[in-house]
Each structure stands twice: as structure tokens, then as C-alpha cells.
PDB file of C-alpha atoms in Angstrom:
ATOM      1  CA  MET C1489      60.834  43.096  13.177  1.00  0.00           C
ATOM      2  CA  ARG C1490      60.567  42.651   9.450  1.00  0.00           C
ATOM      3  CA  ILE C1491      63.178  44.559   7.445  1.00  0.00           C
ATOM      4  CA  ASP C1492      63.225  44.801   3.670  1.00  0.00           C
ATOM      5  CA  LEU C1493      66.641  45.733   2.297  1.00  0.00           C
ATOM      6  CA  LEU C1494      66.318  47.205  -1.190  1.00  0.00           C
ATOM      7  CA  ARG C1495      69.318  47.962  -3.346  1.00  0.00           C
ATOM      8  CA  HIS C1496      68.727  51.067  -5.438  1.00  0.00           C
ATOM      9  CA  GLY C1497      67.992  50.469  -9.112  1.00  0.00           C
ATOM     10  CA  THR C1498      70.646  50.459 -11.790  1.00  0.00           C
ATOM     11  CA  THR C1499      72.465  53.590 -12.840  1.00  0.00           C
ATOM     12  CA  GLY C1500      73.842  51.920 -15.962  1.00  0.00           C
ATOM     13  CA  ARG C1501      77.377  51.958 -14.553  1.00  0.00           C
ATOM     14  CA  ASP C1502      78.063  48.270 -14.002  1.00  0.00           C
ATOM     15  CA  GLY C1503      81.746  47.644 -13.439  1.00  0.00           C
ATOM     16  CA  TYR C1504      82.366  50.986 -11.709  1.00  0.00           C
ATOM     17  CA  LEU C1505      83.202  51.460  -8.045  1.00  0.00           C
ATOM     18  CA  ASP C1506      80.529  54.031  -7.323  1.00  0.00           C
ATOM     19  CA  GLY C1507      80.642  54.505  -3.584  1.00  0.00           C
ATOM     20  CA  ARG C1508      80.314  58.217  -2.888  1.00  0.00           C
ATOM     21  CA  THR C1509      80.203  58.922  -6.625  1.00  0.00           C
ATOM     22  CA  ASP C1510      76.468  59.369  -7.114  1.00  0.00           C
ATOM     23  CA  PRO C1511      75.094  58.879 -10.632  1.00  0.00           C
ATOM     24  CA  PRO C1512      71.308  59.102 -11.044  1.00  0.00           C
ATOM     25  CA  LEU C1513      69.025  56.137 -11.561  1.00  0.00           C
ATOM     26  CA  SER C1514      68.382  55.181 -15.164  1.00  0.00           C
ATOM     27  CA  GLU C1515      64.843  54.579 -16.422  1.00  0.00           C
ATOM     28  CA  LEU C1516      65.462  50.854 -15.951  1.00  0.00           C
ATOM     29  CA  GLY C1517      66.605  51.613 -12.402  1.00  0.00           C
ATOM     30  CA  TRP C1518      63.338  53.416 -11.649  1.00  0.00           C
ATOM     31  CA  ASP C1519      61.389  50.471 -13.104  1.00  0.00           C
ATOM     32  CA  GLN C1520      63.305  48.037 -10.872  1.00  0.00           C
ATOM     33  CA  VAL C1521      62.483  50.025  -7.736  1.00  0.00           C
ATOM     34  CA  ARG C1522      58.818  50.437  -8.685  1.00  0.00           C
ATOM     35  CA  ARG C1523      58.423  46.690  -9.301  1.00  0.00           C
ATOM     36  CA  GLN C1524      59.929  45.923  -5.877  1.00  0.00           C
ATOM     37  CA  THR C1525      57.723  48.416  -4.013  1.00  0.00           C
ATOM     38  CA  GLN C1526      54.454  48.302  -5.983  1.00  0.00           C
ATOM     39  CA  GLY C1527      51.535  47.131  -3.871  1.00  0.00           C
ATOM     40  CA  ARG C1528      53.670  46.793  -0.734  1.00  0.00           C
ATOM     41  CA  ILE C1529      53.149  48.832   2.419  1.00  0.00           C
ATOM     42  CA  TRP C1530      55.832  49.954   4.841  1.00  0.00           C
ATOM     43  CA  ARG C1531      55.132  52.354   7.695  1.00  0.00           C
ATOM     44  CA  ARG C1532      58.668  53.694   7.665  1.00  0.00           C
ATOM     45  CA  VAL C1533      61.406  54.007   5.078  1.00  0.00           C
ATOM     46  CA  VAL C1534      65.068  54.455   5.954  1.00  0.00           C
ATOM     47  CA  SER C1535      67.439  55.579   3.214  1.00  0.00           C
ATOM     48  CA  SER C1536      71.039  56.263   2.438  1.00  0.00           C
ATOM     49  CA  PRO C1537      71.566  59.990   1.778  1.00  0.00           C
ATOM     50  CA  LEU C1538      73.083  59.230  -1.638  1.00  0.00           C
ATOM     51  CA  ALA C1539      70.656  60.395  -4.325  1.00  0.00           C
ATOM     52  CA  ARG C1540      70.498  57.098  -6.225  1.00  0.00           C
ATOM     53  CA  ALA C1541      68.870  55.566  -3.136  1.00  0.00           C
ATOM     54  CA  ARG C1542      67.308  58.648  -1.541  1.00  0.00           C
ATOM     55  CA  VAL C1543      65.229  59.869  -4.495  1.00  0.00           C
ATOM     56  CA  ALA C1544      63.478  56.503  -4.782  1.00  0.00           C
ATOM     57  CA  ALA C1545      62.850  56.418  -1.024  1.00  0.00           C
ATOM     58  CA  GLU C1546      61.483  59.974  -1.129  1.00  0.00           C
ATOM     59  CA  ASP C1547      59.224  59.052  -4.045  1.00  0.00           C
ATOM     60  CA  TYR C1548      57.795  56.042  -2.185  1.00  0.00           C
ATOM     61  CA  ALA C1549      57.304  58.046   1.043  1.00  0.00           C
ATOM     62  CA  ARG C1550      55.586  60.865  -0.845  1.00  0.00           C
ATOM     63  CA  GLN C1551      53.191  58.462  -2.562  1.00  0.00           C
ATOM     64  CA  THR C1552      52.303  56.475   0.564  1.00  0.00           C
ATOM     65  CA  GLY C1553      52.605  59.093   3.305  1.00  0.00           C
ATOM     66  CA  CYS C1554      54.932  56.917   5.368  1.00  0.00           C
ATOM     67  CA  ALA C1555      57.725  58.258   7.570  1.00  0.00           C
ATOM     68  CA  LEU C1556      61.142  58.732   5.960  1.00  0.00           C
ATOM     69  CA  ASP C1557      64.489  58.760   7.779  1.00  0.00           C
ATOM     70  CA  ILE C1558      67.775  59.568   6.035  1.00  0.00           C
ATOM     71  CA  ASP C1559      70.668  57.781   7.727  1.00  0.00           C
ATOM     72  CA  ALA C1560      74.258  58.339   6.564  1.00  0.00           C
ATOM     73  CA  ASP C1561      75.311  55.014   8.099  1.00  0.00           C
ATOM     74  CA  TRP C1562      73.471  53.282   5.225  1.00  0.00           C
ATOM     75  CA  SER C1563      75.724  54.969   2.616  1.00  0.00           C
ATOM     76  CA  GLU C1564      77.749  52.821   0.254  1.00  0.00           C
ATOM     77  CA  LEU C1565      81.376  51.959   0.992  1.00  0.00           C
ATOM     78  CA  ASP C1566      83.759  54.869   0.422  1.00  0.00           C
ATOM     79  CA  PHE C1567      86.199  53.669  -2.229  1.00  0.00           C
ATOM     80  CA  GLY C1568      88.465  56.687  -1.730  1.00  0.00           C
ATOM     81  CA  ARG C1569      90.749  57.304  -4.729  1.00  0.00           C
ATOM     82  CA  TRP C1570      89.114  54.400  -6.569  1.00  0.00           C
ATOM     83  CA  ASP C1571      85.654  55.945  -6.240  1.00  0.00           C
ATOM     84  CA  GLY C1572      83.896  56.485  -9.568  1.00  0.00           C
ATOM     85  CA  ARG C1573      86.514  54.551 -11.536  1.00  0.00           C
ATOM     86  CA  SER C1574      85.977  51.300 -13.410  1.00  0.00           C
ATOM     87  CA  ARG C1575      87.485  48.087 -12.074  1.00  0.00           C
ATOM     88  CA  SER C1576      89.249  47.565 -15.393  1.00  0.00           C
ATOM     89  CA  ASP C1577      90.833  51.039 -15.205  1.00  0.00           C
ATOM     90  CA  ILE C1578      92.068  50.403 -11.655  1.00  0.00           C
ATOM     91  CA  ALA C1579      93.355  46.935 -12.543  1.00  0.00           C
ATOM     92  CA  ALA C1580      95.288  48.308 -15.553  1.00  0.00           C
ATOM     93  CA  ALA C1581      97.417  50.589 -13.342  1.00  0.00           C
ATOM     94  CA  PRO C1582     100.727  49.177 -12.018  1.00  0.00           C
ATOM     95  CA  GLY C1583      99.868  46.962  -9.039  1.00  0.00           C
ATOM     96  CA  GLY C1584      96.196  47.761  -9.459  1.00  0.00           C
ATOM     97  CA  GLU C1585      94.912  44.236  -9.999  1.00  0.00           C
ATOM     98  CA  ALA C1586      96.796  42.927  -6.966  1.00  0.00           C
ATOM     99  CA  SER C1587      95.461  45.816  -4.859  1.00  0.00           C
ATOM    100  CA  LEU C1588      91.865  45.136  -5.936  1.00  0.00           C
ATOM    101  CA  ASN C1589      92.230  41.406  -5.272  1.00  0.00           C
ATOM    102  CA  ALA C1590      93.670  42.064  -1.807  1.00  0.00           C
ATOM    103  CA  PHE C1591      90.885  44.548  -1.039  1.00  0.00           C
ATOM    104  CA  HIS C1592      88.200  41.973  -1.886  1.00  0.00           C
ATOM    105  CA  ALA C1593      90.001  39.079  -0.176  1.00  0.00           C
ATOM    106  CA  ASP C1594      90.778  40.799   3.135  1.00  0.00           C
ATOM    107  CA  PRO C1595      87.937  42.801   4.702  1.00  0.00           C
ATOM    108  CA  THR C1596      90.380  44.778   6.872  1.00  0.00           C
ATOM    109  CA  ILE C1597      92.159  46.369   3.888  1.00  0.00           C
ATOM    110  CA  ARG C1598      90.979  49.885   3.089  1.00  0.00           C
ATOM    111  CA  ALA C1599      90.513  51.305  -0.364  1.00  0.00           C
ATOM    112  CA  PRO C1600      93.141  54.043  -0.889  1.00  0.00           C
ATOM    113  CA  ASN C1601      91.955  56.982   1.263  1.00  0.00           C
ATOM    114  CA  GLY C1602      88.679  55.118   1.731  1.00  0.00           C
ATOM    115  CA  GLU C1603      87.028  52.489   3.913  1.00  0.00           C
ATOM    116  CA  SER C1604      87.453  48.785   4.499  1.00  0.00           C
ATOM    117  CA  TRP C1605      84.601  46.291   4.570  1.00  0.00           C
ATOM    118  CA  VAL C1606      85.069  46.100   8.346  1.00  0.00           C
ATOM    119  CA  ASP C1607      84.546  49.887   8.527  1.00  0.00           C
ATOM    120  CA  LEU C1608      81.362  49.560   6.476  1.00  0.00           C
ATOM    121  CA  ARG C1609      80.038  46.748   8.648  1.00  0.00           C
ATOM    122  CA  ALA C1610      80.624  48.862  11.782  1.00  0.00           C
ATOM    123  CA  ARG C1611      78.535  51.706  10.300  1.00  0.00           C
ATOM    124  CA  VAL C1612      75.728  49.436   9.145  1.00  0.00           C
ATOM    125  CA  THR C1613      75.738  47.582  12.465  1.00  0.00           C
ATOM    126  CA  ARG C1614      75.086  50.903  14.243  1.00  0.00           C
ATOM    127  CA  ALA C1615      72.260  51.711  11.832  1.00  0.00           C
ATOM    128  CA  THR C1616      70.678  48.269  12.119  1.00  0.00           C
ATOM    129  CA  ASP C1617      70.901  48.190  15.910  1.00  0.00           C
ATOM    130  CA  ARG C1618      69.243  51.630  16.103  1.00  0.00           C
ATOM    131  CA  MET C1619      66.317  50.283  14.067  1.00  0.00           C
ATOM    132  CA  LEU C1620      66.016  47.134  16.158  1.00  0.00           C
ATOM    133  CA  ALA C1621      66.099  49.142  19.411  1.00  0.00           C
ATOM    134  CA  LYS C1622      62.882  50.905  18.356  1.00  0.00           C
ATOM    135  CA  SER C1623      61.067  47.541  18.399  1.00  0.00           C
ATOM    136  CA  GLU C1624      58.617  48.574  15.717  1.00  0.00           C
ATOM    137  CA  PRO C1625      56.150  45.821  14.832  1.00  0.00           C
ATOM    138  CA  ALA C1626      55.547  47.275  11.372  1.00  0.00           C
ATOM    139  CA  PRO C1627      57.911  46.362   8.531  1.00  0.00           C
ATOM    140  CA  VAL C1628      60.648  48.826   7.598  1.00  0.00           C
ATOM    141  CA  LEU C1629      62.028  49.394   4.109  1.00  0.00           C
ATOM    142  CA  VAL C1630      65.724  50.288   3.879  1.00  0.00           C
ATOM    143  CA  VAL C1631      66.759  51.722   0.503  1.00  0.00           C
ATOM    144  CA  THR C1632      70.504  51.370   0.284  1.00  0.00           C
ATOM    145  CA  HIS C1633      73.427  49.877  -1.648  1.00  0.00           C
ATOM    146  CA  GLY C1634      74.922  46.465  -2.395  1.00  0.00           C
ATOM    147  CA  GLY C1635      77.843  46.862  -0.007  1.00  0.00           C
ATOM    148  CA  ALA C1636      75.633  48.085   2.846  1.00  0.00           C
ATOM    149  CA  MET C1637      73.239  45.179   2.285  1.00  0.00           C
ATOM    150  CA  ARG C1638      76.138  42.725   2.510  1.00  0.00           C
ATOM    151  CA  ALA C1639      77.282  44.401   5.726  1.00  0.00           C
ATOM    152  CA  ALA C1640      73.761  44.088   7.197  1.00  0.00           C
ATOM    153  CA  LEU C1641      73.630  40.402   6.285  1.00  0.00           C
ATOM    154  CA  SER C1642      77.021  39.889   7.912  1.00  0.00           C
ATOM    155  CA  HIS C1643      75.780  41.524  11.116  1.00  0.00           C
ATOM    156  CA  LEU C1644      72.316  39.976  11.323  1.00  0.00           C
ATOM    157  CA  LEU C1645      73.124  36.487  10.050  1.00  0.00           C
ATOM    158  CA  GLY C1646      76.673  36.163  11.348  1.00  0.00           C
ATOM    159  CA  TRP C1647      78.096  35.592   7.884  1.00  0.00           C
ATOM    160  CA  PRO C1648      81.826  36.273   7.515  1.00  0.00           C
ATOM    161  CA  LEU C1649      82.495  39.238   5.253  1.00  0.00           C
ATOM    162  CA  ARG C1650      84.751  37.103   3.046  1.00  0.00           C
ATOM    163  CA  GLN C1651      81.782  34.893   2.097  1.00  0.00           C
ATOM    164  CA  LEU C1652      79.319  37.613   1.181  1.00  0.00           C
ATOM    165  CA  TRP C1653      80.440  37.729  -2.452  1.00  0.00           C
ATOM    166  CA  SER C1654      78.774  34.344  -2.910  1.00  0.00           C
ATOM    167  CA  LEU C1655      75.387  36.121  -2.851  1.00  0.00           C
ATOM    168  CA  ARG C1656      74.624  38.176  -5.939  1.00  0.00           C
ATOM    169  CA  ILE C1657      72.838  41.429  -5.104  1.00  0.00           C
ATOM    170  CA  ARG C1658      71.996  43.109  -8.403  1.00  0.00           C
ATOM    171  CA  PRO C1659      70.621  46.642  -8.559  1.00  0.00           C
ATOM    172  CA  GLY C1660      66.941  46.492  -7.642  1.00  0.00           C
ATOM    173  CA  THR C1661      67.308  43.369  -5.444  1.00  0.00           C
ATOM    174  CA  ARG C1662      65.072  43.166  -2.360  1.00  0.00           C
ATOM    175  CA  ILE C1663      65.939  40.924   0.597  1.00  0.00           C
ATOM    176  CA  THR C1664      63.335  40.457   3.321  1.00  0.00           C
ATOM    177  CA  LEU C1665      64.581  39.579   6.800  1.00  0.00           C
ATOM    178  CA  GLU C1666      62.869  38.765  10.049  1.00  0.00           C
ATOM    179  CA  SER C1667      65.168  40.185  12.697  1.00  0.00           C
ATOM    180  CA  GLY C1668      65.443  41.240  16.302  1.00  0.00           C
ATOM    181  CA  GLN C1669      67.654  41.348  19.359  1.00  0.00           C
ATOM    182  CA  GLY C1670      67.986  38.645  21.980  1.00  0.00           C
ATOM    183  CA  ASP C1671      67.831  39.292  25.710  1.00  0.00           C
ATOM    184  CA  ASP C1672      71.610  39.653  25.568  1.00  0.00           C
ATOM    185  CA  GLY C1673      71.261  42.504  23.044  1.00  0.00           C
ATOM    186  CA  VAL C1674      72.792  40.460  20.216  1.00  0.00           C
ATOM    187  CA  ALA C1675      71.091  41.018  16.865  1.00  0.00           C
ATOM    188  CA  TRP C1676      69.780  38.065  14.888  1.00  0.00           C
ATOM    189  CA  GLY C1677      68.091  37.599  11.548  1.00  0.00           C
ATOM    190  CA  GLU C1678      66.759  35.093   9.069  1.00  0.00           C
ATOM    191  CA  ILE C1679      66.149  35.528   5.365  1.00  0.00           C
ATOM    192  CA  VAL C1680      62.473  35.278   4.460  1.00  0.00           C
ATOM    193  CA  GLU C1681      62.671  36.158   0.768  1.00  0.00           C
ATOM    194  CA  ILE C1682      65.128  37.261  -1.914  1.00  0.00           C
ATOM    195  CA  ILE C1683      63.617  38.909  -4.999  1.00  0.00           C
ATOM    196  CA  GLN C1684      66.046  39.704  -7.800  1.00  0.00           C
ATOM    197  CA  PRO C1685      64.899  42.265 -10.377  1.00  0.00           C
TER     198      PRO C1685
END
């Protein structure tokens, strides 16, 4: 199965931990999504329920008539009390920089009242395995978030979560994967293409 993972376009809030905080796409963000989807055909689109991903997925589905599924497991990481705050603001608080560094270094550490990267990968693994179980021959577009894309790559390619920061996934990035499940039910994938905005 071919899966295209598309990070929503920019919201103009670089440097902020916007997990469940849901700012709208900027005009540049809309342009990024349109460039990544223009002239391409998917029979089905799967989207995070967060508006910055969902509205673009709905727009594409409306224009092409393809099926659209909203799947909460493709939501961005829940940053808990950090959600919606800038990294610099969090780091400036007593112990904040050490907490942020630990959170990014150890995938088992949860954001305060939020999720860990391991939690996110478990959600995205469920979502990915549901798609693969349908065995659709047609390509699927998943409109989601940077963290969820990293979690999918970890699951499908076997990459350790600690190493995923070595791949830059800017807003509007599209990663095409060929993927499936072996006879043992284990998911696999290979990167076919990475298109940065």
C-alpha cells in the first residue's frame, strides 16, 4: 500500500508546542498544502481531527470526491501544561530547560499532564495498522502533524524514537511510503519520496 504522510501547512507559530492547541493555517500554510496535493489523486484521505489538518483534508476531499476518514489517533502529541506555549517560555521557567531536554531525550517521559513519545507511537501504530489491514491497493493520503509522522516512521521503518529528530519535517512536508504487513502481521515500510515545501 502506498501511504502519503502530509504534515499540515504552517500556522505561523514556529517555536510553539502546539499539540492540542489548534491555530488555523496561514495563507502560506494553505499554499504549502495545495502545492503538495495539486495534480495528485488519492482515493481516500485520513485526517487528524485537529482543524489545522482537518480543514485541508476536507477541502481536498470536497474537490476530488474521495472518501474522508477522521481518525483521532492521528492527532498531534498532547503537550499537557506545555501545550500552546513557546519553547523559550517553557525553558525560561525554573527547571524548564532541563525538563524540555529530558522530554526530547527520553521518549518515555511525558509532558506535564500530557503524553510521551511512546504514547504517541502507540496511537499512531493503531491507526497505521488499521489502514494496512484494509489492504487497499489505491494510495492513501494522511493529513497529520510532525510528531505523528515521526511516530509512523518509527513504527513502519523500525527507527528508534530517539533518532527521529535527525529528519526535518517542516510544515507542508510530504513523505511517500510503500508499506504493508508481512505474513507475521508485522508492519513494514520504505520511503519512496520526501518533498519538503
